[in-house]
Coordinates of C-alpha atoms and ligand atoms in Angstrom, one line a residue:
M697 CA 125.4 66.6 95.9
L698 CA 122.1 68.2 94.2
I699 CA 120.2 70.3 96.4
E700 CA 116.9 68.3 96.2
A701 CA 118.5 65.7 98.1
I702 CA 119.5 67.7 101.2
M703 CA 116.1 69.2 101.2
T704 CA 114.4 67.3 103.7
D705 CA 110.5 67.5 104.1
K706 CA 111.2 69.7 107.0
I707 CA 113.2 72.3 105.5
Q708 CA 110.7 72.2 102.6
L709 CA 107.9 73.1 104.7
A710 CA 109.7 75.7 106.6
F711 CA 110.3 77.2 103.1
D712 CA 106.7 77.0 101.9
A713 CA 105.3 78.7 105.6
G714 CA 107.4 81.8 104.1
D715 CA 105.8 81.8 100.9
V716 CA 102.2 81.4 102.6
F717 CA 102.6 83.9 105.6
T718 CA 104.4 86.9 104.3
P719 CA 104.8 89.7 106.3
G720 CA 106.7 91.7 104.1
S721 CA 104.6 92.0 101.0
P722 CA 101.2 92.5 100.2
I723 CA 98.9 89.7 99.2
N724 CA 98.6 88.4 95.5
A725 CA 97.1 85.0 95.7
L726 CA 93.3 84.9 95.7
D727 CA 93.1 81.5 98.0
L728 CA 95.6 83.5 100.5
F729 CA 93.2 86.7 100.9
A730 CA 90.9 86.6 103.6
G731 CA 88.0 88.4 104.4
R732 CA 87.3 92.0 103.3
S733 CA 83.9 90.9 101.5
D734 CA 82.3 94.5 102.1
Q735 CA 85.1 96.4 100.7
I736 CA 85.1 94.3 97.4
E737 CA 81.7 94.5 97.0
A738 CA 82.0 98.6 96.9
I739 CA 84.9 98.6 94.6
L740 CA 83.4 96.2 92.2
N741 CA 80.1 98.1 92.4
A742 CA 82.3 101.3 91.6
I743 CA 84.0 99.3 88.7
S744 CA 80.6 97.9 87.2
Q745 CA 78.6 101.4 87.2
R746 CA 79.9 103.7 84.9
G747 CA 80.6 107.2 86.1
Y748 CA 81.6 105.9 89.8
H749 CA 84.7 105.8 91.1
A750 CA 86.5 105.0 94.5
I751 CA 88.6 106.1 97.4
L752 CA 89.9 103.4 99.9
Y753 CA 91.6 105.0 103.1
G754 CA 92.7 103.5 106.5
E755 CA 95.6 103.0 108.9
R756 CA 99.1 101.6 107.5
G757 CA 98.9 97.8 107.1
V758 CA 95.6 97.2 107.4
G759 CA 95.4 95.4 103.6
K760 CA 94.8 98.1 101.4
T761 CA 97.3 97.0 98.5
S762 CA 96.7 93.2 99.1
L763 CA 93.0 94.1 98.2
S764 CA 93.9 96.3 95.2
N765 CA 96.0 93.4 93.8
V766 CA 93.2 90.7 94.3
L767 CA 90.7 92.9 92.4
S768 CA 92.3 91.7 89.0
Q769 CA 91.7 88.3 89.6
L770 CA 88.3 88.6 91.1
L771 CA 87.5 90.6 87.4
H772 CA 89.3 88.0 85.1
G773 CA 86.8 86.4 83.0
R774 CA 83.8 88.7 83.3
K775 CA 82.1 88.3 80.2
N776 CA 81.6 91.0 77.5
S777 CA 84.4 93.2 79.3
K778 CA 88.3 93.4 79.0
F779 CA 89.7 95.3 82.6
L780 CA 93.4 96.2 82.8
L781 CA 93.8 97.3 86.4
P782 CA 97.7 98.9 86.4
R783 CA 98.5 100.0 90.0
I784 CA 101.4 102.5 90.7
N785 CA 102.6 103.7 93.7
C786 CA 102.8 107.6 94.4
D787 CA 105.5 109.0 96.0
A788 CA 106.4 112.8 97.0
S789 CA 108.0 113.8 94.0
D790 CA 105.2 113.3 91.6
T791 CA 103.1 115.9 89.7
Y792 CA 99.9 115.1 88.2
T793 CA 101.6 114.4 84.6
S794 CA 104.2 112.1 86.2
L795 CA 101.3 110.1 87.6
W796 CA 99.2 109.2 84.4
R797 CA 102.9 108.8 82.7
K798 CA 103.6 106.0 84.9
Q799 CA 99.5 104.8 84.7
F800 CA 100.1 104.6 80.5
N801 CA 104.0 103.7 80.6
D802 CA 103.2 100.0 79.8
I803 CA 100.1 100.2 77.7
I804 CA 101.2 99.6 73.8
V805 CA 98.4 100.9 71.5
T806 CA 98.2 99.1 67.7
E807 CA 96.4 100.6 64.8
T808 CA 95.7 99.4 61.5
R809 CA 96.8 101.9 59.0
M810 CA 97.0 101.2 54.9
G811 CA 100.5 101.0 53.3
I812 CA 101.5 103.5 51.2
G813 CA 101.1 103.4 47.4
F814 CA 98.6 101.7 45.1
N815 CA 97.2 98.2 46.0
A816 CA 99.3 98.2 49.7
D817 CA 98.2 96.2 52.2
Q818 CA 97.0 97.3 55.8
I819 CA 100.1 97.4 58.2
E820 CA 100.0 97.1 61.8
V821 CA 101.6 100.2 63.7
S822 CA 102.3 99.7 67.7
R823 CA 103.2 103.3 69.6
R824 CA 103.6 103.4 73.2
L825 CA 100.5 105.3 74.6
V826 CA 102.7 107.6 76.4
D827 CA 104.4 108.8 73.4
T828 CA 101.1 110.0 72.2
L829 CA 100.7 112.5 75.2
P830 CA 101.8 116.2 75.5
E831 CA 104.7 117.2 78.0
Q832 CA 102.1 118.4 80.1
I833 CA 98.8 116.1 80.9
T834 CA 95.8 117.9 81.7
P835 CA 92.4 116.1 83.1
D836 CA 91.0 116.3 79.6
D837 CA 93.8 114.7 78.1
V838 CA 93.5 111.8 80.4
R839 CA 89.8 111.7 79.6
R840 CA 90.3 111.7 76.0
T841 CA 92.6 108.8 76.2
L842 CA 90.8 106.6 78.6
E843 CA 87.8 107.4 76.5
Q844 CA 89.8 106.0 73.0
L845 CA 91.1 102.9 75.0
S846 CA 87.3 102.2 76.6
K847 CA 86.9 100.7 73.0
G848 CA 89.1 98.0 73.7
L849 CA 89.2 97.5 77.5
I850 CA 87.6 99.0 80.5
L851 CA 90.8 100.6 82.4
V852 CA 90.9 100.8 86.1
P853 CA 93.8 103.3 87.3
I854 CA 94.6 102.2 90.6
F855 CA 96.9 105.0 92.6
D856 CA 98.3 103.5 95.7
E857 CA 100.1 105.3 98.4
F858 CA 98.0 108.6 97.4
D859 CA 98.7 110.1 100.7
R860 CA 102.7 110.6 100.1
V861 CA 101.7 113.2 97.2
R862 CA 103.0 116.5 98.3
Q863 CA 101.6 118.9 96.0
N864 CA 98.2 120.1 96.5
Y865 CA 97.2 121.1 93.3
V866 CA 97.7 117.0 92.3
S867 CA 94.6 116.1 94.2
T868 CA 92.6 119.0 93.0
L869 CA 93.5 118.1 89.3
M870 CA 92.8 114.5 90.3
A871 CA 89.4 115.7 91.7
D872 CA 88.8 117.6 88.3
T873 CA 89.7 114.3 86.5
I874 CA 87.0 112.2 88.4
K875 CA 84.4 114.9 88.0
M876 CA 85.1 114.9 84.4
L877 CA 85.2 111.3 83.7
S878 CA 81.9 111.2 85.4
D879 CA 80.2 114.1 83.4
Y880 CA 81.3 112.8 80.2
S881 CA 80.4 108.6 81.2
V882 CA 83.6 107.5 80.3
P883 CA 84.0 103.8 81.1
A884 CA 86.7 103.9 83.4
T885 CA 86.9 103.8 87.1
I886 CA 89.8 105.2 88.9
I887 CA 90.7 104.0 92.1
L888 CA 92.6 106.1 94.9
I889 CA 94.2 104.2 98.1
G890 CA 95.8 105.8 101.0
V891 CA 96.8 106.1 104.5
A892 CA 94.2 108.4 106.4
D893 CA 91.6 108.6 109.0
S894 CA 89.3 110.2 106.8
V895 CA 88.6 111.0 102.7
D896 CA 89.7 114.7 103.7
G897 CA 93.2 113.3 104.8
L898 CA 93.8 112.3 101.0
I899 CA 91.7 114.6 98.9
G900 CA 90.5 117.8 100.0
E901 CA 88.1 118.9 97.4
H902 CA 86.0 116.1 97.5
Q903 CA 82.8 117.9 98.2
S904 CA 82.2 118.5 94.4
I905 CA 83.0 115.1 93.7
E906 CA 81.0 113.5 96.4
R907 CA 78.3 111.6 94.1
A908 CA 80.6 110.1 91.9
L909 CA 83.4 109.1 94.5
I910 CA 82.4 105.9 96.2
Q911 CA 84.3 106.5 99.7
I912 CA 85.7 102.9 101.1
P913 CA 87.1 102.9 104.9
M914 CA 89.2 99.9 105.4
P915 CA 89.0 99.2 109.3
R916 CA 91.2 96.7 110.8
M917 CA 90.2 93.1 110.2
S918 CA 87.6 91.2 112.6
G919 CA 88.9 88.5 115.1
S920 CA 87.8 85.9 112.5
E921 CA 88.9 87.8 109.4
T922 CA 92.6 87.4 110.9
G923 CA 91.8 83.7 112.2
Q924 CA 91.0 82.9 108.7
I925 CA 94.5 84.0 107.4
V926 CA 96.0 81.5 109.9
T927 CA 93.9 78.7 108.8
N928 CA 94.4 79.3 105.1
G929 CA 97.8 79.6 105.4
L930 CA 97.7 76.3 107.5
T931 CA 95.6 74.6 105.0
R932 CA 98.2 75.3 102.0
L933 CA 101.1 73.7 104.5
R934 CA 98.8 70.9 105.3
M935 CA 98.9 71.8 109.0
T936 CA 96.5 72.9 111.7
I937 CA 96.4 74.9 114.9
N938 CA 94.6 74.1 118.2
N939 CA 92.0 76.7 119.5
E940 CA 94.4 78.1 122.2
A941 CA 97.0 78.9 120.1
L942 CA 94.6 80.3 117.4
E943 CA 92.9 82.7 119.9
E944 CA 96.4 83.8 121.2
I945 CA 97.5 85.0 117.5
I946 CA 94.1 86.4 117.2
G947 CA 94.1 88.7 120.1
L948 CA 97.8 89.7 119.3
S949 CA 97.3 90.8 115.9
Q950 CA 94.8 93.4 116.9
G951 CA 92.9 93.2 113.7
L952 CA 96.2 94.0 111.8
P953 CA 96.7 91.4 109.1
Y954 CA 100.8 92.2 109.1
I955 CA 101.1 90.7 112.5
T956 CA 99.0 88.0 112.0
H957 CA 101.5 86.9 109.3
L958 CA 104.9 87.8 111.4
L959 CA 103.3 85.5 114.3
A960 CA 101.6 82.8 112.0
L961 CA 105.0 82.2 110.3
Y962 CA 107.3 81.9 113.2
S963 CA 104.6 79.8 115.3
S964 CA 104.3 77.8 112.4
K965 CA 108.1 77.3 112.0
A966 CA 108.4 76.6 115.6
A967 CA 105.9 73.6 115.3
I968 CA 107.6 72.1 112.0
A969 CA 111.2 72.5 114.4
R970 CA 109.3 70.0 116.7
D971 CA 108.3 67.9 113.7
S972 CA 104.5 68.5 114.4
K973 CA 102.0 69.7 112.1
V974 CA 100.1 71.3 114.9
V975 CA 100.6 74.7 115.9
E976 CA 100.3 74.8 119.7
S977 CA 100.8 77.4 122.5
S978 CA 104.3 76.8 123.4
D979 CA 104.8 77.2 119.2
V980 CA 103.3 80.8 120.0
D981 CA 105.2 81.7 122.6
I982 CA 108.5 81.1 120.8
G983 CA 106.8 82.9 117.4
I984 CA 106.0 86.0 119.8
K985 CA 110.1 86.2 120.6
A986 CA 111.4 85.3 116.9
S987 CA 108.6 87.9 115.7
L988 CA 110.0 90.8 117.8
G989 CA 113.5 90.5 116.2
Q990 CA 112.0 90.4 112.8
W991 CA 109.7 93.9 113.5
Q992 CA 110.3 96.8 111.4
Q993 CA 113.1 98.1 112.4
S994 CA 111.8 101.8 112.7
V995 CA 109.6 100.5 115.4
K996 CA 112.2 98.7 117.1
S997 CA 114.4 101.7 117.4
A998 CA 111.5 103.7 118.4
Y999 CA 110.9 101.6 121.4
Y1000 CA 114.7 101.6 122.3
H1001 CA 114.9 105.2 122.7
A1002 CA 111.7 105.4 124.3
T1003 CA 112.5 102.8 127.1
K1004 CA 116.3 103.7 127.3
S1005 CA 117.4 105.4 130.6
Q1006 CA 120.3 105.8 132.8
Q1007 CA 118.5 105.4 136.4
P1008 CA 118.5 102.3 138.0
G1009 CA 114.3 101.4 138.7
H1010 CA 112.9 103.7 136.0
I1011 CA 109.4 102.9 134.5
Y1012 CA 109.6 104.1 130.9
K1013 CA 109.1 100.2 129.8
E1014 CA 105.9 99.6 132.4
V1015 CA 104.3 103.1 131.2
L1016 CA 104.7 102.5 127.7
L1017 CA 103.3 99.1 128.3
A1018 CA 100.5 100.6 130.2
C1019 CA 99.6 102.9 127.3
A1020 CA 99.6 100.1 124.8
V1021 CA 96.7 98.2 126.9
A1022 CA 95.0 101.4 127.8
A1023 CA 91.3 101.7 126.8
T1024 CA 90.9 104.1 123.4
D1025 CA 88.3 106.3 122.1
D1026 CA 87.3 105.3 118.7
L1027 CA 90.2 107.1 116.6
G1028 CA 93.0 105.6 119.3
Y1029 CA 93.2 108.4 121.6
F1030 CA 93.7 107.7 125.7
A1031 CA 94.0 109.9 128.4
A1032 CA 96.3 109.8 131.5
A1033 CA 93.6 108.8 133.4
D1034 CA 93.3 105.8 131.4
V1035 CA 96.8 104.6 131.8
R1036 CA 96.7 104.5 135.4
E1037 CA 94.7 101.1 136.5
P1038 CA 97.2 99.2 133.9
L1039 CA 100.0 100.9 135.3
R1040 CA 99.2 99.5 138.7
H1041 CA 98.4 96.1 137.5
I1042 CA 101.9 95.8 135.5
T1043 CA 104.0 96.9 138.6
G1044 CA 101.8 96.0 141.5
K1045 CA 102.5 99.8 142.9
P1046 CA 99.7 102.1 143.5
Y1047 CA 101.0 104.7 140.9
D1048 CA 99.0 107.7 140.6
I1049 CA 99.1 110.3 137.5
P1050 CA 101.6 113.0 139.1
N1051 CA 103.9 109.9 139.2
F1052 CA 104.2 109.1 135.3
A1053 CA 102.6 112.8 133.8
R1054 CA 106.2 113.6 133.0
H1055 CA 106.9 110.2 131.0
L1056 CA 103.9 110.5 128.9
K1057 CA 105.1 114.2 128.2
E1058 CA 108.6 112.6 127.3
L1059 CA 107.2 109.9 124.9
S1060 CA 105.9 112.3 122.8
Q1061 CA 109.1 114.1 122.1
P1062 CA 112.0 113.4 119.6
G1063 CA 114.1 112.4 122.5
R1064 CA 112.1 109.1 123.6
G1065 CA 111.4 108.1 120.2
E1066 CA 108.5 110.5 119.8
M1067 CA 106.1 107.2 119.9
L1068 CA 102.9 109.1 121.3
S1069 CA 101.4 112.2 119.5
R1070 CA 99.6 114.9 122.1
T1071 CA 96.3 116.7 121.2
G1072 CA 94.3 119.2 123.5
E1073 CA 94.7 121.8 125.9
K1074 CA 95.8 121.5 129.6
R1075 CA 93.7 118.7 131.4
R1076 CA 92.3 117.5 128.3
I1077 CA 95.3 116.3 127.0
R1078 CA 95.1 113.1 125.4
Y1079 CA 97.7 110.7 123.7
R1080 CA 97.5 108.6 120.5
F1081 CA 100.5 105.8 119.1
E1082 CA 102.2 107.2 115.9
S1083 CA 101.9 104.1 114.2
P1084 CA 99.6 101.2 114.7
L1085 CA 102.2 98.8 114.8
L1086 CA 104.3 100.2 118.0
R1087 CA 101.2 98.9 120.4
P1088 CA 101.2 95.3 119.6
Y1089 CA 105.2 95.4 120.0
I1090 CA 104.8 96.8 123.1
I1091 CA 102.5 94.3 124.5
M1092 CA 104.7 91.2 123.0
R1093 CA 108.1 93.0 124.4
G1094 CA 105.7 92.8 127.5
F1095 CA 105.5 89.2 127.3
S1096 CA 108.6 88.4 126.3
D1097 CA 110.4 90.6 129.1
H1098 CA 108.1 88.9 131.7
L1099 CA 105.9 92.2 132.6
L1100 CA 103.1 90.4 131.5
N1101 CA 101.8 86.4 131.4
K1102 CA 100.0 85.1 128.9
D1103 CA 96.4 85.3 131.4
D1104 CA 96.9 88.8 131.2
M1105 CA 97.1 88.5 127.5
K1106 CA 94.2 86.6 127.4
V1107 CA 92.2 89.3 129.2
L1108 CA 93.6 92.0 126.9
A1109 CA 92.5 90.2 123.8
L1110 CA 88.9 90.1 125.1
T1111 CA 89.3 94.1 125.6
A1112 CA 91.5 94.6 122.7
P1113 CA 92.9 98.2 122.8
Y1114 CA 91.5 99.1 119.4
K1115 CA 87.8 99.9 117.9
K1116 CA 86.9 99.8 114.4
V1117 CA 87.5 103.1 112.9
Ligands
LIG802 N1 92.9 90.1 103.2 C1 94.0 89.4 103.6 N2 94.2 88.3 103.6 C2 95.6 87.7 104.2 N3 96.6 88.6 104.3 C3 96.5 90.2 104.4 C4 95.0 90.4 103.8 N4 95.4 91.9 103.6 C5 96.6 92.2 104.2 N5 97.0 91.2 104.4 C6 98.6 90.7 104.9 O1 99.1 92.1 105.5 C7 100.4 92.8 105.7 C8 99.9 94.3 105.0 O2 99.2 94.4 103.9 P1 99.2 95.4 102.8 O3 100.5 95.7 102.2 O4 98.2 94.5 101.6 O5 98.8 96.3 103.9 P2 98.6 98.3 103.0 O6 97.2 98.7 104.1 O7 99.0 98.4 101.8 O8 99.9 98.7 104.0 P3 100.4 100.0 103.9 O9 99.6 101.2 104.5 O10 101.8 99.8 104.7 O11 100.6 100.1 102.4 C9 100.9 91.8 104.3 O12 101.6 91.1 105.0 C10 99.5 90.9 103.6 O13 100.0 89.9 103.0
LIG803 MG1 99.9 99.7 100.8

C-alpha cells in the first residue's frame, strides 16, 4: 500500500505541526518568525551604515540564531547591493585563523585572465578563497580580503556562539579587526552572537571599538511575541486556540520561545488527536505532560539529582518549586527570604528560613545537580538558576506532580518570575 494512502488527514496534520513548532531548531522561515522588530532594525542599521558592526547577546535559547537566520531573507532583493551572510558556529577549539577559514570556506572567486599566446581568448579562473589566504590569518589579511570581495557583494560574516571561544587573544584580534574595518571604511559588517549578560562577557576590549560596535541585547520575548509564535504556527495549520489556552502557554513560556514551541507542539497534537481544530485548556494540560518528557536531557537529569532522597517526607521538590516561583531581581537573583512565602503556599506549612537554608545550599552543590549558583557574603547570599530552562521545567513538573494547580499557575503567570534583562 502506498504511504499516501494510509496517511490520513489527521496524521498529516500532526506531522505538519512538527514542521511548524520546532523546539529543537532555530527558525528559518520568515512567516514563522515572531516579533523582535527592535533588534532587527538595530542590526539592519549596522549593516546599512558603513563602519558599523554588531554584537547580539542574551540568555541561552532566546532566539539569537533564529534572528540571524532571517536576516538574509530580509536583505534579499535590496536594490544596488548583493549581500552574503555566512554564519558559522564558534567552538572551544577555534583560533582566529580557523574562524576566518570557516567563514571563507565556501566562497569561490572567479577571475578573468588572458589565455597564453598571441590572439588568445580570455579565460575564467575559479579559486577557493581560502586557498589564497596565508597559513596564519591576521586582521589585515581579513581587511584586504573583505575589501576585494566588496566589489561584487557585501559580506556580513556572522560568528554565532562566540562565547564558546576559549582563547582570549581571539576576541582581542576580533576587536582589532572591527577597528580596522571601521577605520578603512570597508563595506562589510561583522556580527558577533553569544550567550552573555553583557557585552563584557563576550568581548573584553570593546571600549576601543565602542563607536563602531552596535550593542544589541536580546531580552526574553514579551507575552504578545510568544503569543504570536503560537498563532503564526496555528494559522499555517489552519487551526486556532481559545484565549484561556493561549494565556496558559504564554504564562508558562516565561518569554522563552523554546518553551512556547514545545508547549504549542504538544498541545496542538492533543487537539488534533481528539479531532479538533481548536486548542483548548485541556490540550495544554496534556501538552505540559508531554513537553516534560521531551525537555533537554541535561535539565531532566539535573532535576532528578536535585530532588532524589532516601528520607521520607523530604521537601527538596517543594523547595525547588518555591525557588522557581520566587520573585527575582533584574538578573534573575533571589534570596532565601523570597522563597519563604511560595514554600508556605505550596506546602501549606509555616516553614521559615532555617527549615530550608540547608536545602538551598545543597541545591547549589554538585551532589544535587548544581541547579543554583550562589553569590554574595554571609547574610547577603543570593541564588540564581544555572540555566533559564530550569525554572519553567520545575514549574511544569510542579503542576504535573499536583504541587501546583492551574489557578496557582495563572497567578504565577501574572507575576512571571523574570524581568526583562
Ligand atoms: N522570533 C522567533 N519566532 C518564533 N520562534 C522563535 C523565535 N526566536 C526563536 N524561536 C524558537 O525558539 C527556539 C530557540 O531559538 P534559537 O535557537 O534561535 O535561540 P538561541 O538564542 O540561538 O539559543 P542558544 O543560546 O541555545 O543558541 C527555537 O525553537 C526557535 O525555533
Ligand atoms: Mg543559537
